[in-house]
Coordinates of C-alpha atoms and ligand atoms in Angstrom, one line a residue:
Chain A
M122 CA -18.0 46.2 -5.6
N123 CA -14.4 47.4 -4.7
D124 CA -11.1 45.8 -5.5
V125 CA -10.9 44.1 -2.0
S126 CA -14.4 42.4 -2.5
H127 CA -13.4 41.3 -6.0
I128 CA -10.3 39.7 -4.6
I129 CA -12.3 38.1 -2.0
Q130 CA -14.8 37.0 -4.3
F131 CA -12.4 35.3 -6.6
L132 CA -11.0 33.8 -3.4
F133 CA -14.2 32.0 -2.5
S134 CA -14.8 30.7 -6.0
G135 CA -11.2 29.6 -6.2
I136 CA -11.5 27.6 -2.8
T137 CA -14.6 26.1 -4.2
T138 CA -13.2 24.7 -7.4
G139 CA -10.1 23.8 -5.4
S140 CA -11.9 21.5 -3.0
I141 CA -13.5 19.7 -6.1
Y142 CA -10.0 19.3 -7.7
A143 CA -8.6 18.3 -4.3
L144 CA -11.0 15.7 -3.8
I145 CA -10.6 14.2 -7.3
A146 CA -6.9 14.4 -7.0
V147 CA -6.9 12.5 -3.6
S148 CA -9.3 10.0 -5.0
L149 CA -6.7 9.4 -7.9
V150 CA -3.8 9.1 -5.6
I151 CA -5.5 6.5 -3.3
V152 CA -6.1 4.2 -6.4
Y153 CA -2.8 4.9 -7.8
K154 CA -0.9 3.9 -4.7
A155 CA -2.7 0.8 -4.4
S156 CA -2.8 -0.2 -8.1
Q157 CA -0.1 1.7 -9.5
L158 CA -2.5 3.0 -12.3
I159 CA -4.2 6.2 -13.0
C160 CA -8.1 5.5 -13.0
F161 CA -9.4 7.6 -15.8
A162 CA -13.0 6.7 -14.7
Q163 CA -12.8 9.1 -11.9
G164 CA -14.5 11.6 -13.6
E165 CA -17.4 9.4 -14.4
F166 CA -17.7 8.6 -10.6
F167 CA -18.1 12.5 -10.1
V168 CA -20.9 12.5 -12.6
F169 CA -22.6 9.4 -11.1
G170 CA -22.3 11.1 -7.6
A171 CA -24.0 14.4 -8.7
L172 CA -26.5 12.7 -11.1
S173 CA -27.8 9.8 -8.7
M174 CA -27.9 12.3 -5.8
I175 CA -30.0 14.6 -8.0
T176 CA -32.4 11.7 -9.2
L177 CA -32.7 10.4 -5.6
T178 CA -33.7 13.9 -4.1
S179 CA -36.1 14.4 -7.1
K180 CA -37.7 10.9 -5.9
G181 CA -38.5 12.7 -2.4
L182 CA -35.4 11.4 -0.5
P183 CA -34.2 13.7 2.1
M184 CA -30.9 15.6 1.3
P185 CA -28.7 13.8 3.7
I186 CA -30.0 10.2 2.7
A187 CA -29.6 11.1 -0.8
F188 CA -26.0 12.0 -0.3
F189 CA -25.0 9.0 1.5
A190 CA -27.0 6.8 -1.0
A191 CA -25.4 8.5 -3.9
V192 CA -21.7 8.1 -2.4
F193 CA -22.6 4.3 -1.7
I194 CA -24.0 3.7 -5.3
S195 CA -20.5 4.7 -6.5
V196 CA -18.6 2.7 -3.9
C197 CA -20.4 -0.4 -5.0
I198 CA -19.7 0.5 -8.8
G199 CA -16.0 1.0 -7.9
S200 CA -15.7 -2.2 -5.8
L201 CA -17.6 -4.4 -8.6
I202 CA -15.3 -2.7 -11.5
Q203 CA -12.1 -3.6 -9.4
Q204 CA -13.3 -7.2 -8.8
V205 CA -14.4 -8.0 -12.1
L206 CA -12.3 -5.9 -14.4
I207 CA -9.1 -4.9 -13.0
K208 CA -8.4 -7.7 -10.7
P209 CA -8.0 -10.5 -13.5
I210 CA -5.5 -8.3 -15.3
Q211 CA -3.5 -6.9 -12.1
G212 CA -0.4 -8.8 -13.4
S213 CA -0.4 -7.2 -16.9
S214 CA 1.3 -4.3 -18.4
V215 CA 0.6 -0.8 -17.2
G216 CA -0.3 0.1 -20.9
N217 CA -3.2 -2.6 -20.6
L218 CA -4.4 -1.5 -17.3
I219 CA -4.6 2.2 -18.5
V220 CA -6.5 1.2 -21.7
M221 CA -8.7 -0.7 -19.3
T222 CA -9.6 2.3 -17.0
I223 CA -10.1 4.4 -20.1
A224 CA -12.7 1.6 -21.4
I225 CA -14.3 1.7 -18.3
S226 CA -14.6 5.6 -18.3
L227 CA -16.3 5.3 -21.8
A228 CA -18.5 2.4 -20.7
L229 CA -19.6 4.5 -17.4
R230 CA -20.3 7.6 -19.5
G231 CA -22.5 5.4 -21.9
L232 CA -24.2 4.0 -19.1
A233 CA -25.0 7.6 -17.7
L234 CA -26.1 8.6 -21.4
I235 CA -28.7 5.9 -21.1
I236 CA -29.8 6.5 -17.5
W237 CA -29.7 10.4 -17.5
G238 CA -29.9 11.2 -21.3
R239 CA -28.4 14.3 -22.6
E240 CA -29.9 16.8 -20.5
S241 CA -28.2 19.0 -17.8
Y242 CA -29.6 18.7 -14.3
I243 CA -28.8 20.9 -11.3
L244 CA -29.6 20.2 -7.4
N245 CA -31.3 22.6 -5.2
P246 CA -28.7 23.9 -2.4
Y247 CA -28.4 21.7 0.5
T248 CA -30.0 24.3 2.7
K249 CA -32.1 27.4 1.9
G250 CA -30.8 30.9 2.8
E251 CA -29.4 33.8 1.3
P252 CA -25.9 34.4 0.6
L253 CA -23.8 35.9 3.1
F254 CA -21.7 38.9 2.3
V255 CA -18.2 39.2 3.4
F256 CA -16.2 42.6 2.9
G257 CA -18.8 43.0 -0.2
A258 CA -18.2 39.7 -1.5
S259 CA -21.3 37.3 -1.7
L260 CA -20.7 33.9 -0.3
Q261 CA -23.4 31.2 -1.0
I262 CA -24.3 28.9 1.6
Q263 CA -23.5 25.7 -0.5
V264 CA -20.1 26.8 -0.8
L265 CA -20.0 26.3 3.2
W266 CA -21.2 22.9 2.6
I267 CA -18.6 22.2 0.0
V268 CA -15.6 23.6 1.9
G269 CA -16.8 21.9 5.2
I270 CA -17.3 18.4 3.7
T271 CA -14.1 18.6 2.0
I272 CA -12.3 19.3 4.9
L273 CA -14.1 16.8 6.9
V274 CA -13.4 14.0 4.3
L275 CA -9.8 15.1 4.0
L276 CA -9.5 14.8 7.9
I277 CA -11.1 11.3 7.8
I278 CA -8.7 10.4 5.0
W279 CA -5.8 11.6 7.1
Y280 CA -7.2 9.8 10.0
F281 CA -7.7 6.5 8.2
F282 CA -4.2 6.5 6.8
E283 CA -2.3 7.6 9.7
K284 CA -4.0 6.2 12.7
T285 CA -6.0 3.1 11.6
S286 CA -4.2 -0.2 11.3
L287 CA -6.3 -1.0 8.2
G288 CA -5.2 2.3 6.6
I289 CA -1.5 1.7 7.6
A290 CA -1.8 -1.7 6.1
M291 CA -3.0 -0.1 3.0
R292 CA 0.0 2.1 2.9
A293 CA 2.3 -0.8 3.5
C294 CA 0.7 -2.8 0.4
A295 CA 1.2 0.3 -1.8
E296 CA 4.8 0.8 -0.9
N297 CA 5.8 -3.1 -0.5
P298 CA 3.3 -5.6 -1.6
L299 CA 6.1 -8.4 -0.9
G300 CA 6.6 -7.2 2.5
A301 CA 3.0 -6.6 3.1
S302 CA 1.8 -9.8 2.2
L303 CA 4.4 -11.7 4.3
M304 CA 2.8 -9.7 7.3
G305 CA -0.4 -11.4 6.3
I306 CA -2.0 -8.6 4.7
S307 CA -4.1 -9.4 1.6
V308 CA -2.8 -7.2 -1.3
Q309 CA -6.0 -7.9 -3.1
K310 CA -8.2 -6.4 -0.5
S311 CA -6.2 -3.5 0.0
A312 CA -6.6 -2.8 -3.8
L313 CA -10.4 -3.3 -3.5
F314 CA -10.8 -1.1 -0.6
A315 CA -8.6 1.5 -2.3
W316 CA -11.3 1.5 -5.4
A317 CA -14.0 1.7 -3.1
W318 CA -12.5 4.8 -1.5
G319 CA -11.7 6.1 -4.8
A320 CA -14.9 5.8 -6.3
G321 CA -16.6 7.0 -3.1
I322 CA -14.7 10.3 -2.9
G323 CA -15.0 11.0 -6.7
A324 CA -18.9 10.6 -6.2
L325 CA -18.8 12.8 -3.2
A326 CA -17.0 15.7 -5.2
G327 CA -19.9 15.4 -7.8
A328 CA -22.6 15.3 -5.0
V329 CA -21.4 18.3 -3.1
V330 CA -20.9 20.7 -6.3
A331 CA -24.2 19.5 -7.8
P332 CA -26.3 22.6 -6.6
L333 CA -23.7 25.0 -8.1
L334 CA -22.8 23.3 -11.7
F335 CA -25.2 22.0 -14.4
I336 CA -24.1 18.4 -14.8
Q337 CA -24.8 16.2 -17.8
Y338 CA -23.1 12.7 -18.7
T339 CA -19.9 14.2 -20.1
S340 CA -19.3 16.5 -17.0
G341 CA -16.7 14.4 -15.5
V342 CA -14.0 15.1 -18.2
M343 CA -12.7 18.4 -17.2
P344 CA -12.8 17.5 -13.3
M345 CA -11.0 14.3 -14.0
I346 CA -8.3 16.3 -16.2
K347 CA -8.1 18.9 -13.4
G348 CA -7.6 16.3 -10.8
F349 CA -5.1 14.4 -12.8
I350 CA -3.1 17.8 -13.1
A351 CA -3.3 18.5 -9.3
M352 CA -1.9 14.9 -8.7
S353 CA 0.8 15.5 -11.2
I354 CA 1.8 18.8 -9.5
G355 CA 1.4 17.3 -6.0
G356 CA 3.9 14.7 -7.1
L357 CA 1.6 11.7 -8.1
G358 CA 1.8 9.6 -4.9
S359 CA 1.2 12.3 -2.1
I360 CA -2.0 12.7 -0.7
A361 CA -1.2 15.8 1.2
G362 CA 0.7 17.1 -2.2
S363 CA -2.3 16.7 -4.4
V364 CA -4.7 18.4 -1.9
M365 CA -2.3 21.4 -1.8
A366 CA -2.0 21.3 -5.6
G367 CA -5.7 20.9 -6.0
F368 CA -6.7 24.1 -4.2
L369 CA -3.8 25.8 -5.8
L370 CA -5.2 25.0 -9.2
G371 CA -8.6 26.4 -7.9
L372 CA -7.2 29.7 -6.9
V373 CA -5.0 29.9 -9.9
E374 CA -7.9 29.4 -12.2
S375 CA -10.2 31.6 -10.6
Y376 CA -7.7 34.5 -10.3
T377 CA -6.9 34.2 -14.1
I378 CA -10.5 34.2 -14.7
G379 CA -11.2 37.0 -12.6
L380 CA -8.2 39.3 -13.4
I381 CA -7.1 38.5 -16.9
S382 CA -9.6 36.5 -18.8
S383 CA -11.6 33.2 -18.8
K384 CA -9.9 32.4 -22.3
F385 CA -6.6 31.8 -20.2
S386 CA -7.6 29.9 -17.2
D387 CA -7.0 26.4 -18.8
T388 CA -3.7 27.6 -20.6
I389 CA -2.2 28.8 -17.5
V390 CA -3.2 25.6 -15.6
F391 CA -1.5 23.5 -18.3
A392 CA 1.6 25.9 -18.3
L393 CA 1.9 25.4 -14.6
L394 CA 2.0 21.6 -15.1
M395 CA 4.5 21.8 -17.6
L396 CA 6.6 23.9 -15.7
V397 CA 6.4 21.6 -12.6
L398 CA 7.0 18.6 -14.6
I399 CA 10.2 20.2 -16.1
F400 CA 11.6 21.8 -12.8
R401 CA 10.0 19.7 -10.0
P402 CA 9.3 16.5 -11.5
N403 CA 8.9 14.8 -8.0
G404 CA 5.9 17.4 -7.2
L405 CA 5.8 21.1 -6.4
F406 CA 5.7 20.4 -2.4
S407 CA 8.4 17.5 -2.5
K408 CA 11.3 17.9 -0.5
S409 CA 14.0 17.0 -2.9
Chain B
M285 CA 9.5 -32.3 13.5
I286 CA 7.9 -28.8 13.1
L287 CA 8.6 -28.3 9.5
S288 CA 8.5 -31.1 6.8
V289 CA 8.9 -30.4 3.0
N290 CA 8.5 -33.3 0.7
N291 CA 9.5 -33.6 -3.0
L292 CA 8.8 -30.0 -3.5
N293 CA 8.8 -28.6 -7.0
A294 CA 8.3 -24.8 -7.6
G295 CA 9.2 -21.8 -9.7
Y296 CA 8.1 -18.6 -11.3
G297 CA 5.4 -19.2 -14.1
R298 CA 7.2 -21.9 -16.5
V299 CA 10.8 -21.4 -14.8
H300 CA 11.0 -24.6 -12.8
V301 CA 13.4 -23.4 -10.2
L302 CA 13.1 -26.1 -7.3
K303 CA 13.3 -29.8 -8.1
D304 CA 12.4 -32.5 -5.5
I305 CA 13.5 -30.5 -2.6
S306 CA 13.0 -32.3 0.8
I307 CA 13.8 -30.8 4.1
E308 CA 13.2 -31.0 7.7
V309 CA 13.3 -28.7 10.6
N310 CA 12.9 -30.2 14.1
E311 CA 11.4 -28.3 17.1
G312 CA 14.2 -25.8 18.5
E313 CA 16.5 -26.3 15.9
I314 CA 18.6 -23.9 13.7
V315 CA 18.9 -25.3 10.3
C316 CA 20.8 -23.8 7.6
L317 CA 20.5 -23.6 3.8
V318 CA 23.5 -23.0 2.0
G319 CA 24.2 -22.5 -1.6
A320 CA 25.7 -20.3 -4.3
N321 CA 23.7 -17.4 -5.7
G322 CA 20.7 -18.3 -7.8
A323 CA 20.7 -21.9 -6.5
G324 CA 17.1 -21.2 -5.2
K325 CA 17.4 -20.6 -1.6
S326 CA 15.1 -17.6 -1.5
T327 CA 12.7 -19.4 -3.9
L328 CA 12.3 -22.1 -1.3
L329 CA 11.6 -19.7 1.5
K330 CA 8.8 -18.1 -0.9
A331 CA 7.3 -21.6 -1.5
I332 CA 7.1 -22.4 2.1
S333 CA 5.6 -19.0 3.1
G334 CA 3.1 -19.1 0.4
I335 CA 4.3 -16.3 -1.8
I336 CA 4.9 -18.5 -4.7
P337 CA 2.6 -21.5 -5.8
I338 CA 3.9 -25.1 -5.3
M339 CA 3.7 -27.1 -8.6
Q340 CA 4.3 -30.4 -6.6
G341 CA 5.1 -31.9 -3.3
R342 CA 4.1 -31.3 0.1
V343 CA 4.8 -28.9 2.9
T344 CA 3.6 -29.8 6.5
F345 CA 4.0 -27.7 9.5
R346 CA 3.2 -28.9 12.8
N347 CA 1.3 -31.8 11.3
L348 CA -0.7 -29.3 9.2
D349 CA -0.7 -29.5 5.5
I350 CA 0.1 -26.0 4.4
T351 CA 1.0 -26.5 0.8
N352 CA -0.3 -23.7 -1.2
S353 CA -2.0 -22.0 1.9
R354 CA -2.4 -18.4 1.6
P355 CA 0.4 -16.4 3.2
N356 CA -1.8 -14.8 5.8
H357 CA -2.9 -18.4 7.1
I358 CA 0.7 -19.6 7.1
V359 CA 1.5 -16.4 9.2
K360 CA -1.2 -17.2 11.6
E361 CA -0.2 -20.9 11.8
G362 CA 3.1 -19.5 13.1
I363 CA 5.8 -19.4 10.2
S364 CA 7.3 -15.9 9.9
H365 CA 9.5 -15.1 6.7
V366 CA 11.9 -12.5 7.1
P367 CA 12.7 -11.9 3.4
E368 CA 16.0 -11.1 1.5
G369 CA 16.5 -7.5 1.4
R370 CA 14.5 -6.7 4.0
Q371 CA 11.4 -5.2 2.6
I372 CA 10.5 -3.0 5.2
F373 CA 8.1 -0.1 4.9
G374 CA 10.5 2.9 4.6
S375 CA 7.6 5.5 4.8
L376 CA 6.3 4.2 7.7
T377 CA 7.8 4.6 11.2
V378 CA 9.7 1.9 13.0
R379 CA 6.6 1.5 15.4
Q380 CA 4.3 1.2 12.6
N381 CA 6.4 -1.4 10.8
L382 CA 6.4 -3.3 14.2
L383 CA 2.6 -3.1 14.6
L384 CA 2.1 -4.5 11.1
G385 CA 4.0 -7.6 12.4
T386 CA 0.8 -8.0 14.6
Y387 CA -1.5 -7.3 11.7
I388 CA -3.2 -10.8 11.5
R389 CA -3.4 -11.5 15.2
K390 CA -6.1 -9.6 17.4
M391 CA -3.8 -8.8 20.5
K392 CA -4.5 -7.1 23.7
K393 CA -2.6 -3.9 24.5
E394 CA -0.6 -5.6 27.1
E395 CA 0.5 -8.5 24.9
I396 CA 1.8 -6.0 22.3
S397 CA 3.6 -4.0 24.9
R398 CA 5.2 -7.1 26.3
L399 CA 6.3 -7.9 22.6
F400 CA 7.8 -4.5 22.4
N401 CA 9.7 -4.9 25.5
F402 CA 10.9 -8.3 24.1
I403 CA 11.9 -6.6 20.9
Y404 CA 13.9 -3.8 22.7
S405 CA 15.7 -6.6 24.7
L406 CA 16.9 -8.0 21.5
F407 CA 17.6 -4.7 19.5
P408 CA 17.8 -1.7 22.2
I409 CA 18.6 0.7 19.2
L410 CA 15.1 0.0 17.9
E411 CA 13.5 1.7 21.1
K412 CA 15.3 4.8 20.2
R413 CA 14.2 4.9 16.6
L414 CA 10.7 4.1 17.4
Y415 CA 9.2 7.2 15.9
Q416 CA 11.8 7.5 12.9
K417 CA 10.8 6.7 9.6
A418 CA 12.2 3.1 8.9
G419 CA 13.6 4.3 5.6
T420 CA 16.0 6.8 7.4
M421 CA 17.9 3.9 9.4
S422 CA 21.1 2.3 8.6
G423 CA 21.3 -1.1 6.6
G424 CA 22.1 -2.9 10.0
E425 CA 19.1 -1.0 11.8
Q426 CA 16.8 -1.9 8.9
Q427 CA 17.6 -5.5 9.1
M428 CA 17.2 -5.6 13.0
L429 CA 13.7 -4.2 12.2
A430 CA 13.0 -6.8 9.6
I431 CA 13.8 -9.6 12.0
A432 CA 11.8 -7.8 14.8
R433 CA 8.8 -7.1 12.8
G434 CA 9.0 -10.9 11.9
L435 CA 9.1 -11.7 15.5
M436 CA 5.9 -9.5 16.3
S437 CA 3.5 -12.2 14.9
Q438 CA 5.1 -14.6 17.6
P439 CA 6.3 -17.2 15.2
K440 CA 7.1 -20.7 16.1
L441 CA 9.5 -21.0 13.1
L442 CA 11.4 -18.2 11.7
L443 CA 12.7 -18.1 8.2
L444 CA 15.7 -15.8 7.7
D445 CA 16.9 -15.0 4.1
E446 CA 20.6 -13.7 4.2
P447 CA 20.3 -11.5 7.3
S448 CA 23.7 -10.6 7.5
L449 CA 24.1 -9.4 3.8
G450 CA 26.2 -6.2 3.3
L451 CA 26.4 -5.5 7.1
A452 CA 29.5 -4.6 9.1
P453 CA 30.9 -7.4 10.9
L454 CA 29.9 -5.9 14.3
V455 CA 26.3 -5.8 13.3
V456 CA 26.5 -9.3 11.9
E457 CA 27.7 -10.7 15.0
T458 CA 24.7 -8.9 17.0
I459 CA 22.3 -10.5 14.5
L460 CA 23.9 -13.9 14.9
N461 CA 23.8 -13.7 18.7
V462 CA 20.2 -12.7 18.5
I463 CA 19.4 -15.7 16.3
Q464 CA 21.1 -18.0 18.8
H465 CA 19.2 -16.2 21.7
L466 CA 16.1 -17.0 19.7
K467 CA 16.6 -20.6 19.5
S468 CA 17.1 -20.5 23.2
T469 CA 13.5 -19.2 23.8
G470 CA 12.1 -22.1 21.6
I471 CA 11.9 -20.6 18.3
S472 CA 13.0 -23.0 15.2
I473 CA 15.0 -21.2 12.7
L474 CA 15.5 -22.0 9.0
L475 CA 18.5 -19.8 8.1
V476 CA 20.1 -18.9 4.7
E477 CA 23.3 -17.4 5.0
Q478 CA 26.2 -16.5 2.7
N479 CA 28.4 -16.3 5.5
V480 CA 28.7 -20.0 5.7
N481 CA 31.3 -20.2 8.4
A482 CA 29.3 -18.2 10.8
A483 CA 26.1 -19.9 9.8
L484 CA 27.6 -23.4 10.6
E485 CA 28.9 -22.2 14.0
I486 CA 25.4 -21.5 15.2
A487 CA 23.4 -24.1 13.2
D488 CA 22.5 -27.4 14.4
R489 CA 22.4 -28.9 10.7
A490 CA 22.7 -27.7 7.3
Y491 CA 21.3 -28.5 3.7
I492 CA 23.6 -27.7 0.9
I493 CA 21.5 -26.7 -2.2
E494 CA 22.7 -26.6 -6.1
T495 CA 20.7 -25.5 -8.9
G496 CA 17.2 -26.2 -7.2
R497 CA 18.4 -29.6 -5.7
I498 CA 19.6 -30.7 -2.2
I499 CA 23.0 -32.3 -2.7
T500 CA 24.1 -32.9 0.9
T501 CA 23.0 -32.5 4.3
G502 CA 24.3 -33.3 7.7
N503 CA 25.1 -31.8 11.1
S504 CA 27.3 -28.6 11.1
K505 CA 30.4 -30.2 12.5
E506 CA 30.2 -32.7 9.8
L507 CA 30.0 -30.4 7.2
R508 CA 32.6 -28.2 8.2
E509 CA 35.0 -31.1 7.9
N510 CA 33.8 -32.1 4.5
D511 CA 36.5 -31.3 2.1
E512 CA 34.3 -30.3 -0.8
I513 CA 32.2 -28.1 1.4
K514 CA 35.4 -26.6 2.7
R515 CA 36.6 -25.9 -0.9
C516 CA 33.3 -24.6 -2.2
Y517 CA 31.7 -22.7 0.5
L518 CA 34.3 -22.1 3.3
G519 CA 37.0 -21.0 0.9
M520 CA 39.7 -23.4 2.2
Ligands
ADP179 N1 10.8 -13.4 -9.5 C1 11.3 -14.2 -10.6 N2 11.2 -14.6 -11.7 C2 11.6 -15.5 -12.5 N3 12.8 -16.2 -11.8 C3 13.3 -16.0 -10.8 C4 12.6 -15.0 -9.7 N4 13.2 -14.8 -8.9 C5 14.3 -15.7 -8.9 N5 14.3 -16.5 -10.0 C6 15.2 -17.4 -10.6 O1 15.0 -18.6 -9.7 C7 16.3 -19.0 -9.5 C8 16.8 -19.0 -8.1 O2 16.6 -17.7 -7.5 P1 16.8 -17.5 -5.8 O3 15.8 -18.5 -5.3 O4 16.5 -16.1 -5.6 O5 18.2 -17.9 -5.5 P2 19.1 -17.7 -4.3 O6 18.2 -17.2 -3.2 O7 19.7 -19.0 -4.0 O8 20.3 -16.7 -4.6 C9 17.5 -18.0 -10.1 O9 17.9 -18.7 -11.4 C10 16.8 -16.8 -10.6 O10 16.9 -16.4 -11.6
MG180 MG1 18.4 -15.4 -2.4

């Protein structure tokens, strides 16, 4: 391999992890905008997405059906959690709500331990096929699936929040709940939809990456932290900002690992977060 | 009678703000609600539109009991509340704000475009601002948008909370003219105004509210000649 092929190789792996970070960051932003809270259970939806897809395919379900079923399971769990655990304490302090989402995260992790044990699992690639070679760098077919599905999902999210009346109503709720309820929009329903979206996207991130990573019940922790960092760098409430920050983090990590050392990759990401929080507290990509 | 509020008591949690309020609005009337800051005017509008719970008493709208109904139900029945401080959606465009006004009604395209034309006839500036983010407009334009958005649900009764607050005299005049025009189209209006002089000019009747109670009522002409009103609210 020559230098160019190395650079391209890091680009591919950066885009792959970046896709996952972007998806998790977006799922955090959607919940944050609707409920003004960071859902710390987002990493567990990632795990549930991956592990339920693995279990379903091992039971003989075809890939596409297992994929949608895995996402759907998390959508149901997320909706149920919102209705049973978040809605009753919606009016209480931010502290209470955050403690609640941490508790939910630990409970879901425990549930995953009961269901799947401590083993790590990996899924077969979505489609068979030898890696492609681009300027000497190898590109696994699964990476194309990850990037393709990520782009498709981001487009659907964009369309939903920009073009559909339900999506615009959800944005209105997030921005001004009083104004929205006077339009007859149900703020409660909007929060429910947001949790359903958030859990579904988190699970989808797990399901697409399942053929590339060994995943066990604790594997949601790092993606959750990285997604949260991407969300913070992107300016907390900005979907576009968090997508860009997610890809940026993935690339920074990949090039740090490739060109410097894997020891520094997390350090550099955290340093980047601190710099952004100090110098651009409204987000790296914000206008002000 | 389009709206009748009987012995209404409401507030926030344990804070009891409104005490035995009874008011009426007749079909096609402009009724004004006058009172000092903190008297409970906004709270009364919020209780009528279902934003805060009613502890006691009844609200009837066109012979339908809407006491403690949900806001979406009340909007659907034909009450539109244009709140204090406008509460528009600054990150959305003017057009998106207006369309949200039709959210609970399933309307045909033609009906919506007819409504848009009606809005442009009231506030021509909004047509120019259609694709602008609402938050980037001036205060007066935002107030026009708030009223316009309230009209998009085709209300029979409009609750207006201090629509002229903090606006330049020329804009205030525009808005008061629009309110009068809306009356002529058959919409009944319950208006809260700090600008009591101007409000009594356009209102048919008024209620004076003090610390959560209605203390006086009468038609605008009588009230304008009432010595106490002159002293307390008209600054004479
Ligand atoms: N969200 C709230 N929580 C608790 N008390 C409130 C709230 N909003 C208003 N109040 C109180 O209710 C009273 C009436 O307020 P309001 O209806 O806004 O008055 P007005 O509109 O006449 O100026 C005031 O004493 C105010 O402090
Ligand atoms: Mg008020």
